[in-house]
Amino acid sequence: MKIHFIYFVVLMFILSFWSPDLRAEFYKYVDEQGNIFYVDDLSSVPEKYRNQVNVYREKYDNLSVDEKSQALKREDEQLQQQEEQHRQEIERLQQAQEIEDEKRKKAKAAQQKSLENLETKVILEGNRILVPVTIGNNGVEIVVNLLLDTGASQIVVNRKVADQLGIITLRKGLSQVAGGASISTQLGKVSYVEVGPHKMEEASVLIIPHEGAPVNHSGLLGMNFLKQVAYSIDYKNQVIRWELPHSPDAPSQ
């Protein structure tokens, strides 16, 4: 459709310079007042003047050799100018179309990326949902699976992850776990936590040493992140669907 439009514009551009066949037959006559007329149809000549009509089969036949040469030269120069204008117009239209196509391509790519970010593939294990989470700190970035836990007040990572990211302990304390037992924990902070389209800057995390049987997650995705984002869980397709953040800073710490 775009190409047809360009050709249509170019055609209109050419037709604006078009004139009837320059080599067609035309007729000259002089009326009683001495006015000279040129017509391209013999029927346009009044009958009383037809006996004095001069017929020309080439343009400028009524001029001298020198005048005809100059006229043809001027005509050739004019045609060259028109051809150059035609070429420049085509080039301008092509460049404009290329710019417009590139804009559309970038907009489509951005839209596709945004749509992809609105869904996060998760792992379902019964009622447990493991979410891939990107954590960055001091120039180091890793992706870990965290257990989505609305009962955890903080994001929790194990000691192995904390060591990988070089998390500095800000405060030590005790935390209560399921069953009522208390365990030693450390409070730290990472540069950011990112899930789907949501990014939390300077996020607080709890560091808990893992004890017991191996598990296939590295901690908990807690409420200091979850309470600030809107999401729904599609169990059938095993994805979390996120709503876009209202500002680039959401969620905050």
Coordinates of N, CA and C in Angstrom, one line a residue:
M1 N 0.8 -1.2 0.0 CA 0.0 0.0 0.0 C 0.9 1.3 0.0
K2 N 2.0 1.2 0.8 CA 2.9 2.4 0.9 C 3.5 2.6 -0.5
I3 N 4.0 1.5 -1.2 CA 4.7 1.6 -2.4 C 3.7 2.2 -3.5
H4 N 2.5 1.7 -3.5 CA 1.5 2.3 -4.4 C 1.3 3.8 -4.2
F5 N 1.3 4.2 -3.0 CA 1.1 5.6 -2.7 C 2.3 6.4 -3.2
I6 N 3.5 5.9 -3.1 CA 4.7 6.6 -3.6 C 4.6 6.7 -5.1
Y7 N 4.2 5.6 -5.8 CA 4.1 5.7 -7.2 C 3.0 6.7 -7.7
F8 N 1.9 6.7 -6.9 CA 0.8 7.7 -7.2 C 1.3 9.1 -7.1
V9 N 2.1 9.4 -6.1 CA 2.6 10.8 -5.9 C 3.6 11.1 -7.0
V10 N 4.5 10.1 -7.3 CA 5.4 10.4 -8.4 C 4.7 10.6 -9.7
L11 N 3.7 9.8 -10.0 CA 2.9 10.0 -11.2 C 2.3 11.4 -11.3
M12 N 1.7 11.8 -10.2 CA 1.1 13.2 -10.2 C 2.2 14.2 -10.4
F13 N 3.4 13.9 -9.9 CA 4.5 14.9 -10.1 C 4.9 15.0 -11.5
I14 N 5.0 13.8 -12.2 CA 5.3 13.8 -13.6 C 4.2 14.5 -14.5
L15 N 3.0 14.2 -14.2 CA 1.9 14.7 -14.9 C 1.8 16.3 -14.8
S16 N 2.3 16.8 -13.7 CA 2.3 18.2 -13.5 C 3.2 18.9 -14.5
F17 N 4.2 18.2 -15.1 CA 5.1 18.8 -16.1 C 4.7 18.3 -17.5
W18 N 3.7 17.5 -17.6 CA 3.4 16.8 -18.9 C 2.6 17.8 -19.8
S19 N 2.8 17.8 -21.0 CA 2.1 18.6 -22.0 C 1.8 17.6 -23.2
P20 N 0.8 18.0 -24.0 CA 0.5 17.1 -25.1 C 1.7 16.9 -26.0
D21 N 1.6 15.9 -26.8 CA 2.7 15.5 -27.7 C 3.3 16.6 -28.4
L22 N 4.6 16.9 -28.1 CA 5.3 18.1 -28.7 C 5.5 17.9 -30.2
R23 N 5.4 16.7 -30.7 CA 5.6 16.6 -32.1 C 4.3 16.4 -32.9
A24 N 3.1 16.6 -32.2 CA 1.8 16.5 -32.9 C 1.6 17.6 -33.9
E25 N 0.7 17.3 -34.8 CA 0.4 18.3 -35.9 C -0.4 19.4 -35.3
F26 N -0.1 20.7 -35.7 CA -0.9 21.8 -35.2 C -1.1 22.8 -36.3
Y27 N -2.0 23.8 -36.1 CA -2.4 24.7 -37.2 C -2.3 26.1 -36.8
K28 N -1.9 27.0 -37.8 CA -1.8 28.4 -37.5 C -2.6 29.2 -38.5
Y29 N -3.4 30.2 -38.0 CA -4.1 31.1 -38.9 C -4.1 32.5 -38.3
V30 N -4.5 33.5 -39.1 CA -4.5 34.9 -38.7 C -5.9 35.4 -39.0
D31 N -6.5 36.0 -38.0 CA -7.8 36.5 -38.2 C -7.8 37.9 -38.9
E32 N -9.0 38.5 -39.1 CA -9.1 39.8 -39.8 C -8.4 41.0 -39.1
Q33 N -8.2 40.8 -37.8 CA -7.6 41.9 -37.0 C -6.1 41.6 -36.9
G34 N -5.6 40.6 -37.5 CA -4.1 40.3 -37.5 C -3.7 39.5 -36.3
N35 N -4.6 39.0 -35.5 CA -4.2 38.1 -34.4 C -3.9 36.7 -34.9
I36 N -2.7 36.2 -34.3 CA -2.2 34.9 -34.7 C -2.7 33.8 -33.7
F37 N -3.2 32.7 -34.3 CA -3.8 31.6 -33.4 C -3.1 30.3 -33.8
Y38 N -2.8 29.5 -32.8 CA -2.3 28.2 -33.0 C -3.3 27.2 -32.3
V39 N -3.7 26.2 -33.1 CA -4.7 25.2 -32.5 C -4.2 23.8 -32.9
D40 N -4.6 22.8 -32.2 CA -4.2 21.4 -32.5 C -5.3 20.6 -33.1
D41 N -6.4 21.3 -33.5 CA -7.6 20.6 -34.1 C -8.1 21.5 -35.2
L42 N -8.1 21.0 -36.4 CA -8.5 21.8 -37.6 C -9.9 22.3 -37.5
S43 N -10.8 21.5 -36.8 CA -12.1 22.0 -36.6 C -12.3 23.2 -35.8
S44 N -11.2 23.5 -35.0 CA -11.2 24.7 -34.2 C -10.9 26.0 -35.0
V45 N -10.5 25.8 -36.3 CA -10.2 27.0 -37.2 C -11.5 27.4 -37.8
P46 N -11.9 28.7 -37.7 CA -13.2 29.1 -38.4 C -13.1 28.8 -39.9
E47 N -14.2 28.4 -40.4 CA -14.2 28.0 -41.8 C -13.7 29.0 -42.8
K48 N -13.9 30.3 -42.5 CA -13.5 31.4 -43.5 C -12.0 31.6 -43.5
Y49 N -11.3 31.0 -42.4 CA -9.8 31.1 -42.4 C -9.1 29.8 -42.8
R50 N -9.8 28.8 -43.1 CA -9.2 27.5 -43.4 C -8.3 27.5 -44.7
N51 N -8.7 28.4 -45.6 CA -7.9 28.4 -46.8 C -6.5 29.0 -46.7
Q52 N -6.2 29.6 -45.5 CA -4.9 30.3 -45.2 C -4.2 29.6 -44.1
V53 N -4.7 28.4 -43.7 CA -4.1 27.7 -42.5 C -2.7 27.1 -42.9
N54 N -1.7 27.3 -42.0 CA -0.4 26.7 -42.1 C -0.4 25.5 -41.2
V55 N 0.1 24.4 -41.7 CA 0.2 23.2 -40.9 C 1.6 22.9 -40.5
Y56 N 1.8 22.6 -39.2 CA 3.2 22.3 -38.7 C 3.1 20.9 -38.2
R57 N 4.1 20.1 -38.5 CA 4.2 18.7 -38.1 C 5.3 18.5 -37.0
E58 N 6.1 19.5 -36.7 CA 7.1 19.5 -35.7 C 7.0 20.8 -35.0
K59 N 7.3 20.7 -33.7 CA 7.3 22.0 -32.9 C 8.4 22.9 -33.4
Y60 N 8.1 24.2 -33.4 CA 9.1 25.2 -33.8 C 9.3 25.2 -35.3
D61 N 8.5 24.5 -36.2 CA 8.6 24.6 -37.6 C 8.5 26.0 -38.1
N62 N 7.8 26.8 -37.4 CA 7.6 28.2 -37.8 C 8.7 29.1 -37.5
L63 N 9.8 28.6 -36.9 CA 11.0 29.4 -36.5 C 12.1 29.2 -37.5
S64 N 13.1 30.1 -37.5 CA 14.2 30.0 -38.3 C 15.1 28.9 -37.7
V65 N 16.1 28.5 -38.5 CA 17.0 27.4 -38.0 C 17.7 27.7 -36.7
D66 N 18.2 29.0 -36.6 CA 18.9 29.4 -35.3 C 17.9 29.5 -34.2
E67 N 16.7 30.1 -34.5 CA 15.7 30.2 -33.4 C 15.2 28.8 -32.9
K68 N 15.0 27.9 -33.9 CA 14.6 26.6 -33.6 C 15.7 25.9 -32.7
S69 N 16.9 26.0 -33.1 CA 18.0 25.4 -32.3 C 18.1 25.9 -30.9
Q70 N 17.9 27.2 -30.7 CA 17.9 27.8 -29.4 C 16.7 27.3 -28.6
A71 N 15.5 27.3 -29.2 CA 14.3 26.8 -28.5 C 14.4 25.4 -28.1
L72 N 15.0 24.5 -29.0 CA 15.2 23.1 -28.6 C 16.2 23.0 -27.5
K73 N 17.2 23.8 -27.5 CA 18.2 23.8 -26.4 C 17.5 24.2 -25.1
R74 N 16.7 25.2 -25.1 CA 16.0 25.6 -23.9 C 15.1 24.5 -23.4
E75 N 14.4 23.9 -24.3 CA 13.5 22.8 -24.0 C 14.2 21.7 -23.4
D76 N 15.4 21.3 -23.9 CA 16.2 20.2 -23.4 C 16.7 20.5 -22.0
E77 N 17.1 21.8 -21.8 CA 17.5 22.2 -20.4 C 16.4 22.1 -19.4
Q78 N 15.2 22.5 -19.9 CA 14.0 22.4 -19.0 C 13.7 21.0 -18.7
L79 N 13.7 20.1 -19.6 CA 13.5 18.7 -19.4 C 14.5 18.1 -18.4
Q80 N 15.7 18.5 -18.6 CA 16.7 18.0 -17.7 C 16.5 18.4 -16.2
Q81 N 16.0 19.7 -16.1 CA 15.7 20.2 -14.8 C 14.5 19.5 -14.2
Q82 N 13.5 19.2 -15.0 CA 12.3 18.5 -14.6 C 12.7 17.0 -14.2
E83 N 13.6 16.4 -14.9 CA 14.0 15.0 -14.6 C 14.8 15.0 -13.3
E84 N 15.6 16.1 -13.0 CA 16.4 16.1 -11.8 C 15.4 16.4 -10.6
Q85 N 14.4 17.2 -10.8 CA 13.4 17.4 -9.8 C 12.6 16.1 -9.5
H86 N 12.3 15.4 -10.6 CA 11.6 14.1 -10.4 C 12.5 13.1 -9.6
R87 N 13.8 13.1 -10.0 CA 14.7 12.2 -9.2 C 14.8 12.5 -7.8
Q88 N 14.9 13.8 -7.5 CA 15.0 14.3 -6.1 C 13.7 14.0 -5.3
E89 N 12.6 14.2 -6.0 CA 11.3 13.9 -5.3 C 11.2 12.4 -5.0
I90 N 11.6 11.5 -5.9 CA 11.5 10.1 -5.6 C 12.4 9.8 -4.5
E91 N 13.6 10.3 -4.5 CA 14.6 10.1 -3.4 C 14.1 10.6 -2.0
R92 N 13.4 11.8 -2.0 CA 12.9 12.3 -0.8 C 11.7 11.4 -0.3
L93 N 10.9 10.9 -1.2 CA 9.8 10.1 -0.8 C 10.3 8.7 -0.2
Q94 N 11.3 8.2 -0.9 CA 11.9 6.9 -0.4 C 12.5 7.1 1.0
Q95 N 13.3 8.2 1.2 CA 13.9 8.5 2.5 C 12.8 8.6 3.6
A96 N 11.8 9.4 3.3 CA 10.7 9.6 4.2 C 10.0 8.2 4.6
Q97 N 9.9 7.4 3.6 CA 9.2 6.1 3.8 C 10.1 5.2 4.7
E98 N 11.5 5.2 4.4 CA 12.4 4.4 5.2 C 12.4 4.9 6.6
I99 N 12.4 6.2 6.9 CA 12.3 6.7 8.2 C 11.0 6.3 8.9
E100 N 9.9 6.3 8.2 CA 8.6 5.9 8.8 C 8.6 4.4 9.1
D101 N 9.2 3.6 8.2 CA 9.2 2.2 8.4 C 10.1 1.9 9.6
E102 N 11.2 2.6 9.8 CA 12.1 2.3 10.9 C 11.4 2.7 12.2
K103 N 10.7 3.8 12.2 CA 9.9 4.2 13.5 C 8.9 3.1 13.8
R104 N 8.2 2.6 12.8 CA 7.2 1.6 13.1 C 7.8 0.3 13.6
K105 N 9.0 0.0 13.0 CA 9.7 -1.2 13.4 C 10.2 -1.1 14.9
K106 N 10.7 0.0 15.3 CA 11.1 0.2 16.7 C 10.0 0.2 17.6
A107 N 8.9 0.8 17.2 CA 7.7 0.9 18.1 C 7.1 -0.5 18.3
K108 N 7.1 -1.3 17.2 CA 6.6 -2.7 17.3 C 7.5 -3.5 18.2
A109 N 8.8 -3.4 18.1 CA 9.8 -4.1 18.9 C 9.6 -3.7 20.4
A110 N 9.4 -2.4 20.6 CA 9.2 -2.0 22.0 C 7.9 -2.5 22.6
Q111 N 6.9 -2.5 21.8 CA 5.6 -3.1 22.2 C 5.7 -4.6 22.5
Q112 N 6.4 -5.3 21.7 CA 6.6 -6.7 21.9 C 7.4 -7.0 23.1
K113 N 8.4 -6.2 23.4 CA 9.2 -6.4 24.6 C 8.4 -6.1 25.8
S114 N 7.6 -5.1 25.7 CA 6.7 -4.7 26.9 C 5.7 -5.8 27.2
L115 N 5.1 -6.4 26.1 CA 4.2 -7.5 26.3 C 4.9 -8.7 26.9
E116 N 6.1 -9.0 26.4 CA 6.8 -10.2 27.0 C 7.1 -10.0 28.4
N117 N 7.4 -8.8 28.8 CA 7.8 -8.5 30.2 C 6.6 -8.6 31.2
L118 N 5.4 -8.5 30.6 CA 4.2 -8.6 31.4 C 3.8 -10.0 31.8
E119 N 4.5 -11.0 31.3 CA 4.3 -12.4 31.7 C 5.7 -13.0 32.1
T120 N 5.6 -13.6 33.2 CA 6.8 -14.3 33.7 C 6.5 -15.8 33.9
K121 N 7.3 -16.6 33.2 CA 7.1 -18.1 33.3 C 7.5 -18.5 34.7
V122 N 6.7 -19.3 35.4 CA 7.1 -19.8 36.7 C 7.1 -21.3 36.8
I123 N 7.6 -21.9 37.9 CA 7.5 -23.3 38.1 C 6.5 -23.6 39.2
L124 N 5.6 -24.5 38.9 CA 4.6 -24.8 39.9 C 4.9 -26.2 40.5
E125 N 5.0 -26.2 41.8 CA 5.2 -27.5 42.5 C 4.0 -27.6 43.5
G126 N 3.0 -28.2 43.1 CA 1.8 -28.3 44.0 C 1.2 -26.9 44.2
N127 N 1.2 -26.4 45.4 CA 0.7 -25.0 45.7 C 1.9 -24.0 45.7
R128 N 3.1 -24.5 45.5 CA 4.3 -23.6 45.6 C 4.6 -23.1 44.2
I129 N 4.9 -21.8 44.2 CA 5.2 -21.1 42.9 C 6.6 -20.5 43.0
L130 N 7.5 -21.0 42.1 CA 8.9 -20.6 42.1 C 9.0 -19.5 41.0
V131 N 9.5 -18.4 41.3 CA 9.6 -17.2 40.4 C 11.0 -16.9 40.1
P132 N 11.4 -16.8 38.8 CA 12.7 -16.4 38.5 C 12.9 -14.9 38.8
V133 N 13.9 -14.6 39.6 CA 14.1 -13.2 40.1 C 15.6 -12.8 39.7
T134 N 15.7 -11.6 39.2 CA 17.1 -11.0 38.9 C 17.5 -10.2 40.1
I135 N 18.6 -10.4 40.7 CA 19.1 -9.6 41.8 C 20.5 -9.1 41.4
G136 N 20.7 -7.8 41.5 CA 22.0 -7.2 41.2 C 22.5 -6.5 42.4
N137 N 23.9 -6.5 42.6 CA 24.5 -5.8 43.7 C 26.0 -5.6 43.4
N138 N 26.4 -4.3 43.4 CA 27.8 -4.0 43.2 C 28.4 -4.5 41.9
G139 N 27.6 -4.4 40.9 CA 28.0 -4.8 39.5 C 27.9 -6.3 39.2
V140 N 27.4 -7.1 40.2 CA 27.2 -8.5 40.0 C 25.7 -8.7 39.8
E141 N 25.3 -9.5 38.8 CA 23.9 -9.8 38.6 C 23.7 -11.3 38.4
I142 N 22.7 -11.9 39.2 CA 22.4 -13.3 39.0 C 20.9 -13.5 39.0
V143 N 20.4 -14.6 38.4 CA 19.0 -14.9 38.4 C 18.8 -16.2 39.2
V144 N 17.9 -16.1 40.2 CA 17.6 -17.2 41.1 C 16.1 -17.4 41.1
N145 N 15.7 -18.6 41.5 CA 14.3 -19.0 41.7 C 14.0 -18.7 43.2
L146 N 13.0 -17.8 43.4 CA 12.5 -17.6 44.8 C 11.1 -18.1 44.9
L147 N 10.8 -18.6 46.1 CA 9.5 -19.1 46.4 C 8.6 -17.9 46.7
L148 N 7.5 -17.8 45.9 CA 6.5 -16.7 46.2 C 5.8 -17.0 47.5
D149 N 6.0 -16.1 48.5 CA 5.5 -16.3 49.8 C 4.9 -15.0 50.4
T150 N 3.6 -15.0 50.4 CA 2.9 -13.8 50.9 C 2.9 -13.8 52.5
G151 N 3.4 -14.8 53.1 CA 3.6 -14.8 54.5 C 4.9 -14.3 55.0
A152 N 5.9 -14.1 54.0 CA 7.2 -13.6 54.4 C 7.2 -12.1 54.3
S153 N 7.6 -11.4 55.3 CA 7.6 -9.9 55.3 C 8.7 -9.3 54.4
Q154 N 9.8 -10.1 54.2 CA 10.9 -9.6 53.4 C 11.3 -10.6 52.3
I155 N 12.1 -10.1 51.4 CA 12.8 -11.0 50.5 C 13.8 -11.7 51.2
V156 N 13.9 -13.0 51.0 CA 14.9 -13.8 51.7 C 15.8 -14.5 50.7
V157 N 17.1 -14.5 51.0 CA 18.1 -15.3 50.2 C 18.9 -16.1 51.1
N158 N 19.5 -17.2 50.6 CA 20.3 -18.0 51.4 C 21.8 -17.5 51.4
R159 N 22.6 -18.0 52.2 CA 24.0 -17.5 52.4 C 24.8 -17.7 51.1
K160 N 24.5 -18.7 50.3 CA 25.3 -18.9 49.1 C 25.0 -17.7 48.1
V161 N 23.8 -17.3 48.0 CA 23.4 -16.2 47.1 C 24.0 -14.9 47.6
A162 N 24.0 -14.7 49.0 CA 24.5 -13.5 49.6 C 26.0 -13.4 49.3
D163 N 26.7 -14.5 49.4 CA 28.1 -14.5 49.1 C 28.4 -14.2 47.7
Q164 N 27.6 -14.8 46.8 CA 27.8 -14.5 45.3 C 27.7 -13.0 45.0
L165 N 26.7 -12.3 45.7 CA 26.4 -10.9 45.4 C 27.2 -10.0 46.3
G166 N 28.0 -10.5 47.2 CA 28.8 -9.7 48.1 C 27.9 -8.8 49.0
I167 N 26.8 -9.3 49.5 CA 25.9 -8.5 50.3 C 26.5 -8.3 51.7
I168 N 26.6 -7.0 52.1 CA 27.1 -6.6 53.4 C 26.0 -6.7 54.5
T169 N 26.4 -7.3 55.6 CA 25.4 -7.4 56.7 C 25.3 -6.0 57.4
L170 N 24.0 -5.5 57.5 CA 23.8 -4.3 58.1 C 23.3 -4.5 59.6
R171 N 22.7 -5.6 59.8 CA 22.2 -5.8 61.2 C 21.9 -7.3 61.3
K172 N 22.1 -7.8 62.5 CA 21.8 -9.2 62.9 C 20.6 -9.3 63.8
G173 N 19.9 -10.4 63.7 CA 18.7 -10.6 64.5 C 18.2 -12.0 64.5
L174 N 17.0 -12.1 65.0 CA 16.3 -13.4 65.0 C 15.0 -13.3 64.2
S175 N 14.7 -14.4 63.5 CA 13.4 -14.4 62.7 C 12.7 -15.7 63.0
Q176 N 11.4 -15.6 63.1 CA 10.6 -16.8 63.4 C 10.2 -17.4 62.0
V177 N 10.3 -18.7 62.0 CA 9.9 -19.5 60.8 C 8.7 -20.3 61.1
A178 N 8.2 -21.0 60.0 CA 7.0 -21.9 60.2 C 7.3 -22.9 61.3
G179 N 6.3 -23.1 62.2 CA 6.5 -24.0 63.3 C 6.8 -23.3 64.6
G180 N 7.1 -21.9 64.4 CA 7.4 -21.1 65.6 C 8.8 -21.0 66.1
A181 N 9.7 -21.8 65.4 CA 11.1 -21.7 65.8 C 11.7 -20.4 65.4
S182 N 12.8 -20.0 66.1 CA 13.5 -18.7 65.8 C 14.9 -19.1 65.3
I183 N 15.3 -18.4 64.2 CA 16.7 -18.7 63.6 C 17.4 -17.4 63.5
S184 N 18.7 -17.5 63.5 CA 19.6 -16.3 63.3 C 19.5 -15.8 61.9
T185 N 19.3 -14.5 61.7 CA 19.3 -13.9 60.4 C 20.1 -12.7 60.3
Q186 N 20.4 -12.3 59.1 CA 21.2 -11.0 58.9 C 20.4 -10.2 57.9
L187 N 20.4 -8.9 58.2 CA 19.7 -7.9 57.2 C 20.7 -7.3 56.4
G188 N 20.5 -7.3 55.1 CA 21.4 -6.6 54.1 C 20.6 -5.9 53.1
K189 N 21.3 -5.4 52.1 CA 20.6 -4.6 51.1 C 21.3 -4.9 49.7
V190 N 20.5 -4.9 48.7 CA 21.1 -5.1 47.3 C 20.8 -3.9 46.4
S191 N 21.5 -3.8 45.3 CA 21.3 -2.7 44.5 C 19.9 -2.7 43.9
Y192 N 19.4 -3.9 43.4 CA 18.1 -3.9 42.9 C 17.6 -5.4 42.9
V193 N 16.3 -5.5 42.8 CA 15.6 -6.8 42.6 C 14.6 -6.5 41.5
E194 N 14.6 -7.4 40.5 CA 13.8 -7.2 39.3 C 13.0 -8.5 38.9
V195 N 11.7 -8.3 38.7 CA 10.9 -9.4 38.3 C 9.9 -8.8 37.2
G196 N 9.9 -9.4 36.0 CA 9.0 -8.9 35.0 C 9.3 -7.4 34.7
P197 N 8.3 -6.6 34.7 CA 8.5 -5.2 34.4 C 8.8 -4.4 35.7
H198 N 8.8 -5.0 36.8 CA 9.0 -4.3 38.1 C 10.4 -4.4 38.6
K199 N 10.9 -3.3 39.1 CA 12.3 -3.2 39.6 C 12.3 -2.4 40.9
M200 N 12.8 -3.1 41.9 CA 12.9 -2.4 43.2 C 14.4 -2.0 43.5
E201 N 14.6 -0.8 43.6 CA 16.0 -0.3 43.8 C 16.3 -0.3 45.3
E202 N 17.6 -0.5 45.6 CA 18.0 -0.5 47.0 C 17.1 -1.4 47.9
A203 N 17.0 -2.6 47.5 CA 16.0 -3.5 48.2 C 16.6 -4.2 49.4
S204 N 15.9 -4.2 50.5 CA 16.3 -4.9 51.7 C 16.1 -6.4 51.6
V205 N 17.0 -7.2 52.1 CA 16.9 -8.7 52.0 C 17.3 -9.3 53.3
L206 N 16.7 -10.4 53.7 CA 17.2 -11.2 54.8 C 18.0 -12.3 54.3
I207 N 19.1 -12.5 55.1 CA 20.0 -13.6 54.7 C 19.8 -14.7 55.8
I208 N 19.5 -15.9 55.3 CA 19.3 -17.0 56.2 C 20.1 -18.2 55.8
P209 N 20.9 -18.8 56.7 CA 21.6 -20.0 56.3 C 20.7 -21.2 56.1
H210 N 20.9 -21.9 55.0 CA 20.0 -23.0 54.7 C 20.5 -24.3 55.4
E211 N 19.6 -24.9 56.1 CA 19.9 -26.2 56.8 C 18.9 -27.2 56.4
G212 N 19.3 -28.4 56.3 CA 18.4 -29.5 56.0 C 18.6 -30.0 54.6
A213 N 17.5 -30.7 54.1 CA 17.6 -31.3 52.7 C 17.7 -30.2 51.6
P214 N 18.3 -30.5 50.5 CA 18.4 -29.5 49.4 C 17.1 -29.1 48.9
V215 N 16.9 -27.9 48.5 CA 15.7 -27.4 47.9 C 16.0 -26.8 46.5
N216 N 15.0 -26.6 45.7 CA 15.2 -26.1 44.3 C 14.9 -24.6 44.2
H217 N 15.0 -23.9 45.3 CA 14.9 -22.4 45.3 C 15.9 -21.8 46.2
S218 N 16.2 -20.6 46.0 CA 17.3 -19.9 46.8 C 16.8 -18.9 47.8
G219 N 15.5 -18.9 48.1 CA 14.9 -18.0 49.1 C 13.5 -17.7 48.9
L220 N 13.0 -16.6 49.4 CA 11.6 -16.3 49.3 C 11.4 -14.9 48.7
L221 N 10.4 -14.8 47.8 CA 10.0 -13.5 47.3 C 8.9 -13.0 48.2
G222 N 9.3 -12.0 49.1 CA 8.4 -11.6 50.2 C 7.6 -10.4 49.9
M223 N 6.8 -10.0 51.0 CA 5.9 -8.9 50.8 C 6.4 -7.5 50.7
N224 N 7.7 -7.3 51.0 CA 8.3 -5.9 50.8 C 8.3 -5.7 49.3
F225 N 8.3 -6.7 48.5 CA 8.2 -6.6 47.0 C 6.8 -6.8 46.5
L226 N 6.1 -7.8 47.0 CA 4.8 -8.2 46.4 C 3.7 -7.2 46.7
K227 N 3.8 -6.6 47.9 CA 2.7 -5.7 48.3 C 2.6 -4.4 47.4
Q228 N 3.7 -4.2 46.6 CA 3.7 -3.0 45.8 C 3.4 -3.2 44.4
V229 N 3.1 -4.4 44.0 CA 2.9 -4.8 42.6 C 1.5 -5.5 42.5
A230 N 0.9 -5.3 41.3 CA -0.3 -6.0 41.0 C -0.1 -7.2 40.1
Y231 N -0.6 -8.3 40.4 CA -0.3 -9.5 39.5 C -1.5 -10.5 39.7
S232 N -1.5 -11.4 38.7 CA -2.4 -12.6 38.8 C -1.6 -13.8 38.3
I233 N -2.1 -14.9 38.8 CA -1.4 -16.2 38.5 C -2.2 -17.0 37.6
D234 N -1.7 -17.4 36.4 CA -2.3 -18.3 35.5 C -1.8 -19.7 35.7
Y235 N -2.5 -20.5 36.5 CA -1.9 -21.8 36.8 C -1.9 -22.7 35.6
K236 N -2.9 -22.6 34.7 CA -2.9 -23.5 33.6 C -1.7 -23.3 32.7
N237 N -1.4 -22.0 32.4 CA -0.2 -21.7 31.5 C 1.1 -21.5 32.3
Q238 N 1.0 -21.6 33.6 CA 2.2 -21.4 34.5 C 2.9 -20.1 34.3
V239 N 2.2 -19.1 34.4 CA 2.8 -17.7 34.2 C 2.2 -16.8 35.3
I240 N 3.0 -15.8 35.6 CA 2.4 -14.6 36.4 C 2.2 -13.5 35.4
R241 N 1.1 -12.9 35.5 CA 0.8 -11.7 34.6 C 0.8 -10.5 35.5
W242 N 1.7 -9.5 35.1 CA 1.9 -8.3 35.9 C 1.2 -7.1 35.3
E243 N 0.8 -6.2 36.1 CA 0.3 -4.9 35.7 C 1.5 -4.0 35.6
L244 N 1.5 -3.1 34.6 CA 2.7 -2.2 34.5 C 2.8 -1.3 35.7
P245 N 4.0 -1.0 36.0 CA 4.2 0.0 37.2 C 3.7 1.3 36.8
H246 N 3.3 2.1 37.8 CA 2.8 3.4 37.5 C 3.9 4.4 37.3
S247 N 5.0 4.1 37.8 CA 6.2 5.0 37.6 C 7.4 4.2 37.6
P248 N 8.6 4.8 37.0 CA 9.8 4.0 36.9 C 10.4 3.6 38.3
D249 N 9.9 4.3 39.3 CA 10.5 4.0 40.7 C 9.7 2.9 41.4
A250 N 8.6 2.5 40.9 CA 7.8 1.5 41.6 C 8.2 0.1 41.2
P251 N 8.3 -0.9 42.1 CA 8.1 -0.7 43.5 C 9.4 -0.1 44.1
S252 N 9.2 0.6 45.2 CA 10.3 1.1 46.0 C 10.6 0.2 47.1
Q253 N 11.6 0.6 47.9 CA 12.0 -0.3 49.0 C 10.9 -0.5 50.0

